[in-house]
Coordinates of C-alpha atoms in Angstrom, one line a residue:
M1176 CA 7.5 -23.2 -4.3
S1177 CA 7.1 -21.3 -1.0
T1178 CA 6.9 -23.3 1.2
H1179 CA 5.3 -21.0 3.8
L1180 CA 2.0 -22.0 3.6
N1181 CA 1.0 -26.0 4.3
T1182 CA -0.4 -26.3 0.4
T1183 CA -2.7 -30.0 1.1
L1184 CA -4.7 -28.7 3.5
P1185 CA -8.2 -28.0 1.7
Y1186 CA -9.0 -24.7 -0.1
Q1187 CA -5.5 -22.8 0.5
R1188 CA -4.0 -21.6 -2.3
T1189 CA -0.9 -22.0 -5.0
P1190 CA 1.6 -20.5 -2.8
V1191 CA 4.0 -17.6 -3.9
P1192 CA 6.3 -18.8 -6.4
D1193 CA 9.9 -18.7 -4.6
R1194 CA 11.2 -15.9 -6.9
F1195 CA 10.1 -13.1 -4.4
S1196 CA 11.0 -14.7 -1.3
R1197 CA 12.2 -11.5 -0.7
S1198 CA 8.7 -10.1 -0.2
D1199 CA 7.8 -12.6 2.7
W1200 CA 7.7 -10.4 5.3
F1201 CA 6.0 -8.5 3.1
R1202 CA 3.2 -10.1 2.0
R1203 CA 2.2 -11.3 5.7
A1204 CA 1.3 -7.5 6.9
R1205 CA -1.5 -6.4 4.5
L1206 CA -1.6 -2.7 5.6
G1207 CA 0.8 0.0 5.3
M1208 CA 1.0 4.7 5.3
F1209 CA 1.8 6.1 2.6
I1210 CA 2.6 9.3 3.5
H1211 CA 2.7 11.6 1.5
W1212 CA 4.2 15.1 2.5
G1213 CA 6.8 18.8 0.9
V1214 CA 6.0 22.0 -0.4
Y1215 CA 2.6 21.5 -2.2
S1216 CA 1.3 20.4 1.2
A1217 CA 1.5 24.7 1.6
I1218 CA 0.1 25.6 -0.9
G1219 CA -2.8 23.7 0.1
R1220 CA -4.1 21.7 -2.8
G1221 CA -2.5 18.8 -3.6
E1222 CA 0.8 17.8 -5.4
W1223 CA 0.2 17.9 -8.9
V1224 CA -0.4 21.3 -8.1
R1225 CA 2.3 22.9 -10.2
S1226 CA 1.9 20.8 -13.3
H1227 CA -1.9 21.1 -13.0
E1228 CA -1.6 24.7 -12.4
E1229 CA 1.5 25.9 -14.6
M1230 CA 3.1 26.6 -11.8
S1231 CA 5.9 28.2 -13.1
S1232 CA 9.4 27.7 -10.3
E1233 CA 9.2 31.3 -10.1
D1234 CA 5.7 31.3 -8.8
Y1235 CA 6.4 28.1 -6.8
A1236 CA 9.8 29.4 -5.0
P1237 CA 7.9 31.6 -3.3
W1238 CA 5.9 28.1 -1.2
A1239 CA 9.2 26.9 -0.9
Q1240 CA 11.0 29.6 0.6
A1241 CA 7.2 29.6 3.2
F1242 CA 7.7 25.7 4.7
N1243 CA 9.2 25.8 7.4
P1244 CA 6.7 23.4 10.2
Q1245 CA 9.2 23.0 13.4
S1246 CA 6.0 21.1 14.6
V1247 CA 6.0 18.5 13.5
D1248 CA 5.5 15.2 15.4
F1249 CA 6.4 12.0 13.8
D1250 CA 5.8 10.2 16.6
A1251 CA 2.5 11.4 16.3
W1252 CA 2.7 9.5 13.2
A1253 CA 4.1 6.6 14.1
A1254 CA 1.8 6.2 17.2
L1255 CA -0.8 6.4 14.8
A1256 CA 0.2 4.6 12.3
Q1257 CA 0.8 1.5 15.6
E1258 CA -2.8 2.2 16.2
A1259 CA -4.2 1.9 12.4
G1260 CA -1.8 -1.9 12.7
M1261 CA -0.2 -0.8 10.2
E1262 CA 2.7 -2.8 9.5
Y1263 CA 5.0 -0.9 7.2
A1264 CA 5.2 3.4 6.7
V1265 CA 6.4 4.9 3.0
L1266 CA 7.6 8.8 3.3
T1267 CA 7.4 10.6 -0.5
A1268 CA 11.6 11.5 0.5
K1269 CA 11.6 13.3 -2.9
H1270 CA 8.0 14.6 -5.1
H1271 CA 7.5 15.2 -9.4
D1272 CA 8.2 19.0 -7.6
G1273 CA 12.2 18.6 -6.3
Y1274 CA 12.4 19.8 -3.3
C1275 CA 13.9 16.7 -1.1
L1276 CA 12.9 15.8 2.7
F1277 CA 16.6 14.5 3.2
D1278 CA 19.8 16.1 3.1
S1279 CA 21.2 15.8 -0.6
Q1280 CA 24.4 16.7 -1.2
Y1281 CA 23.5 17.5 -4.8
S1282 CA 20.9 19.8 -4.5
T1283 CA 20.2 22.9 -2.0
F1284 CA 16.1 22.2 -3.0
S1285 CA 15.5 20.6 0.0
S1286 CA 14.6 20.6 3.7
A1287 CA 18.0 20.7 5.3
A1288 CA 19.4 23.8 3.1
M1289 CA 16.0 25.7 3.4
A1290 CA 13.9 26.8 5.7
P1291 CA 13.4 24.4 8.2
K1292 CA 17.1 23.0 8.6
R1293 CA 16.3 19.6 8.9
D1294 CA 16.8 15.8 7.6
F1295 CA 12.9 15.0 7.9
V1296 CA 14.0 11.3 6.3
A1297 CA 16.2 11.1 9.3
E1298 CA 13.1 11.5 12.0
F1299 CA 10.4 9.4 10.0
L1300 CA 12.8 6.5 10.7
E1301 CA 14.2 7.0 13.6
A1302 CA 10.3 7.7 15.1
F1303 CA 8.5 4.4 12.9
R1304 CA 11.6 1.9 13.6
K1305 CA 11.4 3.1 17.7
R1306 CA 8.1 1.5 17.5
G1307 CA 8.8 -1.5 15.5
I1308 CA 7.2 0.0 11.6
R1309 CA 8.9 -0.9 8.7
V1310 CA 9.9 1.4 6.8
G1311 CA 10.5 2.8 3.3
L1312 CA 11.4 5.7 1.4
Y1313 CA 9.1 7.2 -1.9
F1314 CA 11.3 8.6 -4.4
T1315 CA 10.0 9.7 -7.6
L1316 CA 12.3 9.2 -11.5
I1317 CA 11.0 12.5 -12.2
D1318 CA 12.3 16.3 -11.0
W1319 CA 10.4 19.9 -12.4
S1320 CA 13.1 21.7 -10.6
H1321 CA 16.7 20.7 -12.8
P1322 CA 17.2 22.5 -15.6
D1323 CA 18.4 19.0 -17.7
Y1324 CA 15.0 17.3 -17.5
P1325 CA 12.7 17.8 -20.2
H1326 CA 10.7 20.6 -19.9
Y1327 CA 8.4 21.8 -23.0
G1328 CA 6.6 18.9 -25.0
D1329 CA 6.9 16.8 -22.0
S1330 CA 3.3 15.5 -20.9
F1331 CA 3.3 16.6 -17.7
H1332 CA 6.2 19.0 -17.0
P1333 CA 4.7 23.1 -15.8
E1334 CA 6.4 24.2 -19.1
R1335 CA 5.0 21.9 -20.9
N1336 CA 3.3 24.5 -23.2
N1337 CA 6.4 27.4 -22.6
P1338 CA 7.6 27.9 -25.0
A1339 CA 10.6 29.3 -23.4
F1340 CA 11.4 26.4 -22.1
T1341 CA 13.2 24.2 -25.4
N1342 CA 14.8 21.1 -24.6
E1343 CA 17.9 22.4 -27.1
D1344 CA 20.3 22.4 -24.4
R1345 CA 18.9 20.2 -21.6
D1346 CA 21.4 17.1 -20.8
F1347 CA 19.3 13.9 -20.6
N1348 CA 21.3 11.7 -19.0
R1349 CA 23.7 14.9 -17.0
Y1350 CA 20.1 14.6 -15.3
L1351 CA 20.1 10.3 -14.5
D1352 CA 23.5 11.2 -13.0
F1353 CA 22.1 13.3 -10.1
M1354 CA 18.6 11.2 -10.5
H1355 CA 21.4 7.6 -9.5
A1356 CA 23.4 9.9 -6.8
Q1357 CA 20.2 10.8 -5.1
V1358 CA 19.4 7.2 -4.7
E1359 CA 22.1 6.1 -3.9
E1360 CA 22.1 8.4 -0.7
L1361 CA 19.3 7.3 -0.2
C1362 CA 20.6 4.5 -0.1
T1363 CA 23.4 4.9 1.8
R1364 CA 22.8 7.3 4.4
Y1365 CA 20.4 5.7 5.9
G1366 CA 20.1 2.5 7.7
T1367 CA 18.4 -0.4 6.0
L1368 CA 15.1 0.1 4.2
D1369 CA 12.5 -2.1 3.3
I1370 CA 11.0 -0.3 0.6
L1371 CA 11.7 1.8 -2.1
W1372 CA 8.5 3.4 -3.9
F1373 CA 10.1 4.5 -7.2
D1374 CA 7.6 7.0 -9.0
F1375 CA 6.8 7.4 -12.0
S1376 CA 6.8 5.9 -15.4
Y1377 CA 5.5 7.4 -18.4
G1378 CA 4.9 7.4 -22.7
E1379 CA 8.4 6.8 -23.2
L1380 CA 10.7 7.3 -20.4
T1381 CA 10.1 3.5 -19.1
G1382 CA 13.2 1.1 -18.4
E1383 CA 15.9 1.9 -20.0
A1384 CA 15.4 5.4 -20.4
W1385 CA 16.5 5.3 -16.8
R1386 CA 19.5 3.8 -17.1
A1387 CA 17.0 1.3 -14.9
T1388 CA 19.3 -2.0 -15.1
E1389 CA 22.0 0.3 -14.3
L1390 CA 20.8 2.1 -10.6
M1391 CA 18.4 -1.8 -10.3
A1392 CA 21.9 -3.0 -9.8
M1393 CA 23.2 0.0 -7.7
V1394 CA 19.9 -0.6 -5.1
R1395 CA 20.7 -3.9 -4.4
R1396 CA 24.3 -3.0 -3.2
H1397 CA 22.8 -1.3 -1.4
Q1398 CA 20.2 -2.2 -0.5
P1399 CA 20.0 -6.7 -1.5
D1400 CA 17.0 -7.1 1.0
A1401 CA 14.7 -4.2 0.3
V1402 CA 10.9 -4.6 -1.7
V1403 CA 11.2 -2.9 -4.4
D1404 CA 7.9 -1.9 -6.8
N1405 CA 7.4 -1.9 -10.2
R1406 CA 7.9 1.1 -11.7
L1407 CA 10.4 1.2 -12.9
E1408 CA 9.5 -0.3 -16.2
V1409 CA 5.4 0.9 -16.2
S1410 CA 2.8 2.9 -15.4
A1411 CA 1.1 3.1 -12.3
S1412 CA -1.4 1.3 -14.8
G1413 CA 1.0 -1.2 -16.3
F1414 CA 1.6 -5.0 -14.4
G1415 CA 5.1 -4.9 -16.6
S1416 CA 7.4 -8.3 -16.7
I1417 CA 6.8 -8.7 -13.6
V1418 CA 4.2 -11.3 -14.4
T1419 CA 5.1 -13.1 -17.6
D1420 CA 8.0 -16.0 -17.9
S1421 CA 11.3 -13.5 -18.0
P1422 CA 11.3 -11.0 -15.7
S1423 CA 13.7 -7.6 -16.1
S1424 CA 16.2 -7.0 -13.6
Y1425 CA 14.5 -4.0 -12.5
C1426 CA 10.8 -5.7 -12.8
G1427 CA 10.2 -5.8 -9.7
D1428 CA 8.7 -7.3 -5.8
F1429 CA 5.7 -6.1 -6.3
V1430 CA 2.4 -4.8 -9.3
S1431 CA 1.3 -1.8 -7.4
P1432 CA -2.1 -0.5 -8.7
E1433 CA -3.7 2.8 -7.9
Q1434 CA -6.6 3.7 -6.5
I1435 CA -8.2 0.5 -7.2
V1436 CA -8.1 -3.1 -6.1
P1437 CA -7.9 -5.3 -9.1
P1438 CA -10.6 -7.2 -9.4
E1439 CA -9.0 -10.5 -9.2
G1440 CA -6.1 -9.7 -7.7
I1441 CA -2.8 -10.2 -10.3
L1442 CA -2.4 -13.3 -11.4
G1443 CA 1.6 -14.7 -13.5
H1444 CA 1.6 -15.7 -17.3
D1445 CA 1.8 -18.8 -15.6
R1446 CA -1.4 -18.3 -13.3
A1447 CA 0.3 -17.8 -10.5
P1448 CA -0.2 -15.2 -7.3
V1449 CA 2.3 -12.3 -8.2
P1450 CA 2.4 -10.3 -5.5
W1451 CA 0.3 -6.0 -5.2
E1452 CA -0.3 -3.7 -3.0
S1453 CA -3.1 -1.5 -3.2
C1454 CA -2.7 2.1 -2.7
V1455 CA -5.3 4.4 -2.1
T1456 CA -6.8 8.1 -0.7
L1457 CA -8.2 8.0 3.2
N1458 CA -10.5 10.5 0.7
N1459 CA -9.4 12.5 -3.5
H1460 CA -6.1 13.3 -2.7
W1461 CA -2.6 12.0 -1.7
A1462 CA -2.2 15.2 -0.1
W1463 CA -4.1 17.9 1.8
H1464 CA -6.2 19.4 0.2
H1465 CA -7.9 22.5 2.0
S1466 CA -11.5 21.4 -0.2
D1467 CA -10.8 17.4 -0.6
R1468 CA -14.3 16.0 2.4
D1469 CA -14.8 13.4 1.1
Y1470 CA -13.1 10.5 3.0
K1471 CA -14.4 7.5 3.0
S1472 CA -16.1 5.3 5.8
G1473 CA -14.1 2.9 8.7
Q1474 CA -16.5 0.6 7.2
T1475 CA -15.9 0.6 3.4
L1476 CA -11.1 0.4 4.3
I1477 CA -12.2 -1.9 7.0
R1478 CA -14.5 -4.3 3.8
K1479 CA -11.4 -3.0 1.6
L1480 CA -8.8 -4.0 3.3
V1481 CA -10.8 -8.0 3.6
E1482 CA -10.9 -8.0 -0.4
V1483 CA -7.8 -7.2 0.0
V1484 CA -5.6 -9.8 1.1
S1485 CA -8.5 -12.3 0.4
K1486 CA -7.4 -11.9 -3.8
G1487 CA -3.4 -11.7 -2.2
G1488 CA -2.9 -8.8 -1.6
N1489 CA -1.7 -6.0 0.8
L1490 CA -2.9 -2.0 1.5
L1491 CA -1.2 0.9 0.9
L1492 CA -3.0 4.0 2.5
N1493 CA -2.8 7.5 2.9
V1494 CA -2.4 10.7 4.8
G1495 CA -1.5 14.2 3.8
P1496 CA -0.3 16.0 6.8
D1497 CA -1.0 19.9 6.2
A1498 CA 1.6 22.8 5.2
Q1499 CA 2.9 22.2 9.8
G1500 CA 3.1 17.8 9.4
R1501 CA -0.9 17.3 10.6
I1502 CA -3.0 14.7 10.1
P1503 CA -5.9 15.7 9.1
D1504 CA -8.9 14.9 12.1
E1505 CA -11.1 13.2 9.7
S1506 CA -8.1 10.6 8.5
A1507 CA -7.2 9.6 11.7
H1508 CA -10.7 9.3 12.8
V1509 CA -11.0 6.5 9.9
L1510 CA -7.1 5.1 10.0
R1511 CA -8.1 4.1 14.0
Y1512 CA -11.7 3.4 13.4
L1513 CA -9.5 0.5 11.4
G1514 CA -7.8 0.2 13.4
Q1515 CA -10.3 -1.3 16.1
W1516 CA -11.4 -3.8 13.7
V1517 CA -7.5 -4.9 12.6
H1518 CA -6.6 -6.0 16.2
T1519 CA -9.0 -7.9 16.9
N1520 CA -9.3 -9.7 14.0
S1521 CA -5.5 -9.5 12.5
A1522 CA -5.6 -13.5 12.5
S1523 CA -7.7 -12.9 9.9
I1524 CA -5.6 -10.7 7.7
K1525 CA -2.0 -10.5 9.1
G1526 CA -0.1 -13.2 8.1
A1527 CA -3.4 -14.4 5.4
E1528 CA -3.4 -15.3 2.2
G1529 CA -6.7 -15.6 -0.1
S1530 CA -8.4 -19.0 -0.1
A1531 CA -9.2 -21.0 -3.3
L1532 CA -12.7 -21.2 -2.0
A1533 CA -15.2 -19.5 -4.7
K1534 CA -16.4 -15.5 -3.3
P1535 CA -19.8 -16.9 -1.2
E1536 CA -22.9 -14.4 -2.0
W1537 CA -22.3 -12.8 2.6
G1538 CA -18.5 -12.0 2.2
R1539 CA -15.4 -12.7 2.1
W1540 CA -12.8 -15.8 2.7
T1541 CA -8.2 -14.9 4.2
Q1542 CA -6.8 -17.9 5.0
R1543 CA -4.2 -18.7 7.0
G1544 CA -2.3 -22.5 7.7
R1545 CA -5.0 -24.6 8.7
Y1546 CA -7.2 -21.8 9.3
L1547 CA -9.9 -20.5 7.5
Y1548 CA -11.9 -17.2 7.8
A1549 CA -15.5 -16.5 7.0
H1550 CA -15.2 -12.4 6.9
V1551 CA -19.6 -12.2 7.2
L1552 CA -20.4 -9.0 5.9
E1553 CA -24.2 -9.8 5.2
Q1554 CA -26.7 -10.8 8.1
P1555 CA -27.8 -14.5 7.3
I1556 CA -31.3 -15.7 7.3
G1557 CA -30.7 -18.7 9.9
P1558 CA -27.7 -20.3 10.1
L1559 CA -24.4 -19.7 8.3
P1560 CA -23.8 -22.0 4.7
L1561 CA -20.6 -23.0 4.3
P1562 CA -20.5 -23.4 0.6
G1563 CA -17.4 -25.6 -0.9
V1564 CA -16.4 -27.0 2.9
D1565 CA -16.9 -30.0 4.1
A1566 CA -17.6 -30.8 7.5
S1567 CA -15.8 -33.6 7.5
T1568 CA -12.1 -30.7 7.3
I1569 CA -13.6 -29.0 10.2
E1570 CA -11.4 -29.8 13.6
S1571 CA -14.0 -26.4 15.4
V1572 CA -15.7 -22.8 15.3
K1573 CA -16.2 -19.9 16.6
L1574 CA -15.3 -16.1 16.6
L1575 CA -12.2 -14.5 15.5
A1576 CA -12.8 -11.0 17.9
T1577 CA -14.0 -13.0 20.8
G1578 CA -12.8 -16.5 20.6
E1579 CA -16.5 -17.8 21.6
E1580 CA -17.6 -21.5 20.1
L1581 CA -19.7 -21.8 17.8
H1582 CA -21.8 -24.6 15.9
L1583 CA -23.0 -26.5 13.5
A1584 CA -25.8 -25.9 12.1
S1585 CA -28.2 -29.4 12.8
S1586 CA -31.7 -27.5 12.2
W1587 CA -34.8 -29.2 9.5
V1588 CA -34.1 -26.1 8.2
I1589 CA -31.2 -27.1 6.5
E1590 CA -32.5 -30.9 5.4
A1591 CA -32.7 -29.3 1.3
Y1592 CA -29.3 -29.0 0.9
P1593 CA -27.4 -32.0 1.9
D1594 CA -24.6 -31.2 0.3
L1595 CA -24.3 -27.7 2.2
T1596 CA -22.3 -26.6 5.7
F1597 CA -24.0 -24.4 8.1
V1598 CA -22.8 -23.5 11.3
A1599 CA -25.1 -21.7 13.6
F1600 CA -24.9 -18.2 15.4
G1601 CA -26.9 -19.6 18.1
P1602 CA -26.5 -21.6 21.4
E1603 CA -26.0 -25.0 20.8
G1604 CA -28.8 -27.1 22.1
G1605 CA -31.1 -24.4 20.7
D1606 CA -33.2 -23.7 17.4
D1607 CA -30.5 -22.9 15.0
S1608 CA -33.3 -22.1 12.5
F1609 CA -33.1 -18.5 14.3
T1610 CA -31.8 -15.4 13.0
H1611 CA -28.7 -13.7 15.6
M1612 CA -27.9 -10.8 14.4
L1613 CA -24.2 -10.8 14.0
P1614 CA -21.4 -9.3 16.5
D1615 CA -20.1 -6.7 14.1
A1616 CA -22.2 -5.4 11.1
D1617 CA -18.5 -4.4 9.9
D1618 CA -17.7 -7.3 9.4
T1619 CA -17.5 -10.3 11.4
V1620 CA -14.8 -13.4 11.0
V1621 CA -15.3 -16.4 11.6
E1622 CA -12.7 -18.9 12.7
I1623 CA -13.0 -22.1 11.2
T1624 CA -10.2 -24.8 12.6
L1625 CA -9.3 -27.2 9.8
R1626 CA -8.0 -31.0 10.4
E1627 CA -4.8 -31.7 9.9
P1628 CA -4.9 -33.7 6.9
G1629 CA -5.2 -37.6 7.6
T1630 CA -6.8 -36.5 11.2
P1631 CA -9.6 -38.3 12.3
A1632 CA -12.4 -36.5 11.9

């Protein structure tokens, strides 16, 4: 079993198994930035625009030729990620349209060969590394621009319904050679990568259809410590063999649920925790969409981050810069709002796990070693009950944001509940039956320091 948690402490969950040790830093980070950006950003109708609108390569070509964001500021992206409290970032090095944001010797459909004449992957990595943010690259397994990728009859290709694009002369193995070669470029030309984020398996195109054993062997040869997702093996909604007793060599290091927070987190067949990361958009699109204004609130982001951590997961929040590389103001605003809370309450998130305690009615629990965190989301009447917490195990209680000491309540209103521990928000010596307004309506965090095992109460 992993030793990064003290499993003899009360209320602590079963630790993550040793086979996931590569992801230790990842699980402590808890919060990252996803960045979807490319030619599709110039169109402004999402990254799947070619597929959704069955747009031909001839109609897409002018957009690719016009994509020339000379004023993009990667340091501004990194600064925003830092403000938001993010510990890592993942950029779309290549999305399904096949356009590369890196200099590839195997393709001229790239930012280096076309109008920008720049290697945007190299610039992204430099800017984020400079600020101490860990870096990852998203790479799609599919490529609608490649002549040997299946066209007619495919589930998603823009020419799937066009009988002029039959597949008789297409050589899928030749495509796989190309795809593997581009992955090797990313793994050998840009220094140490912390994350390699593959997308997207579907239908019969999963696992060995991608020559996945061979691909992962190459990745591990060049990037032995990179954390890899599970999508070589499964679609965005699947788990794969990572949760079984017989994981494949390409099952990945974490599960990657998309646009959902798993109802109970993710456990293996042995009921031990499995690392996972919810990737979530700030509005309803990954890439910039000119008419999508359905942005999640700062409070929603705070509470979803807490929910994710309480279930043992990470949250990867996406931004979709426009054609010039400008992150929408709405995205920047909600991320800064989230960041103010994260920086103030980081001890309850960074390096924290879920607790073995049941979810309380007023909010959620997280835990970091002997520090138990009550995330109070509902205003209590009178003192706050701490269901399942034995008063004899408590060394001290305080508000995490300010360090203000709190005390265990002893008011007449709790006499009917002798087996419950209560904490009062008012001053010691005052009336513990009084109701005091929560200092933070988004999430007031109470830090409960537990006694070391064997320490007398």
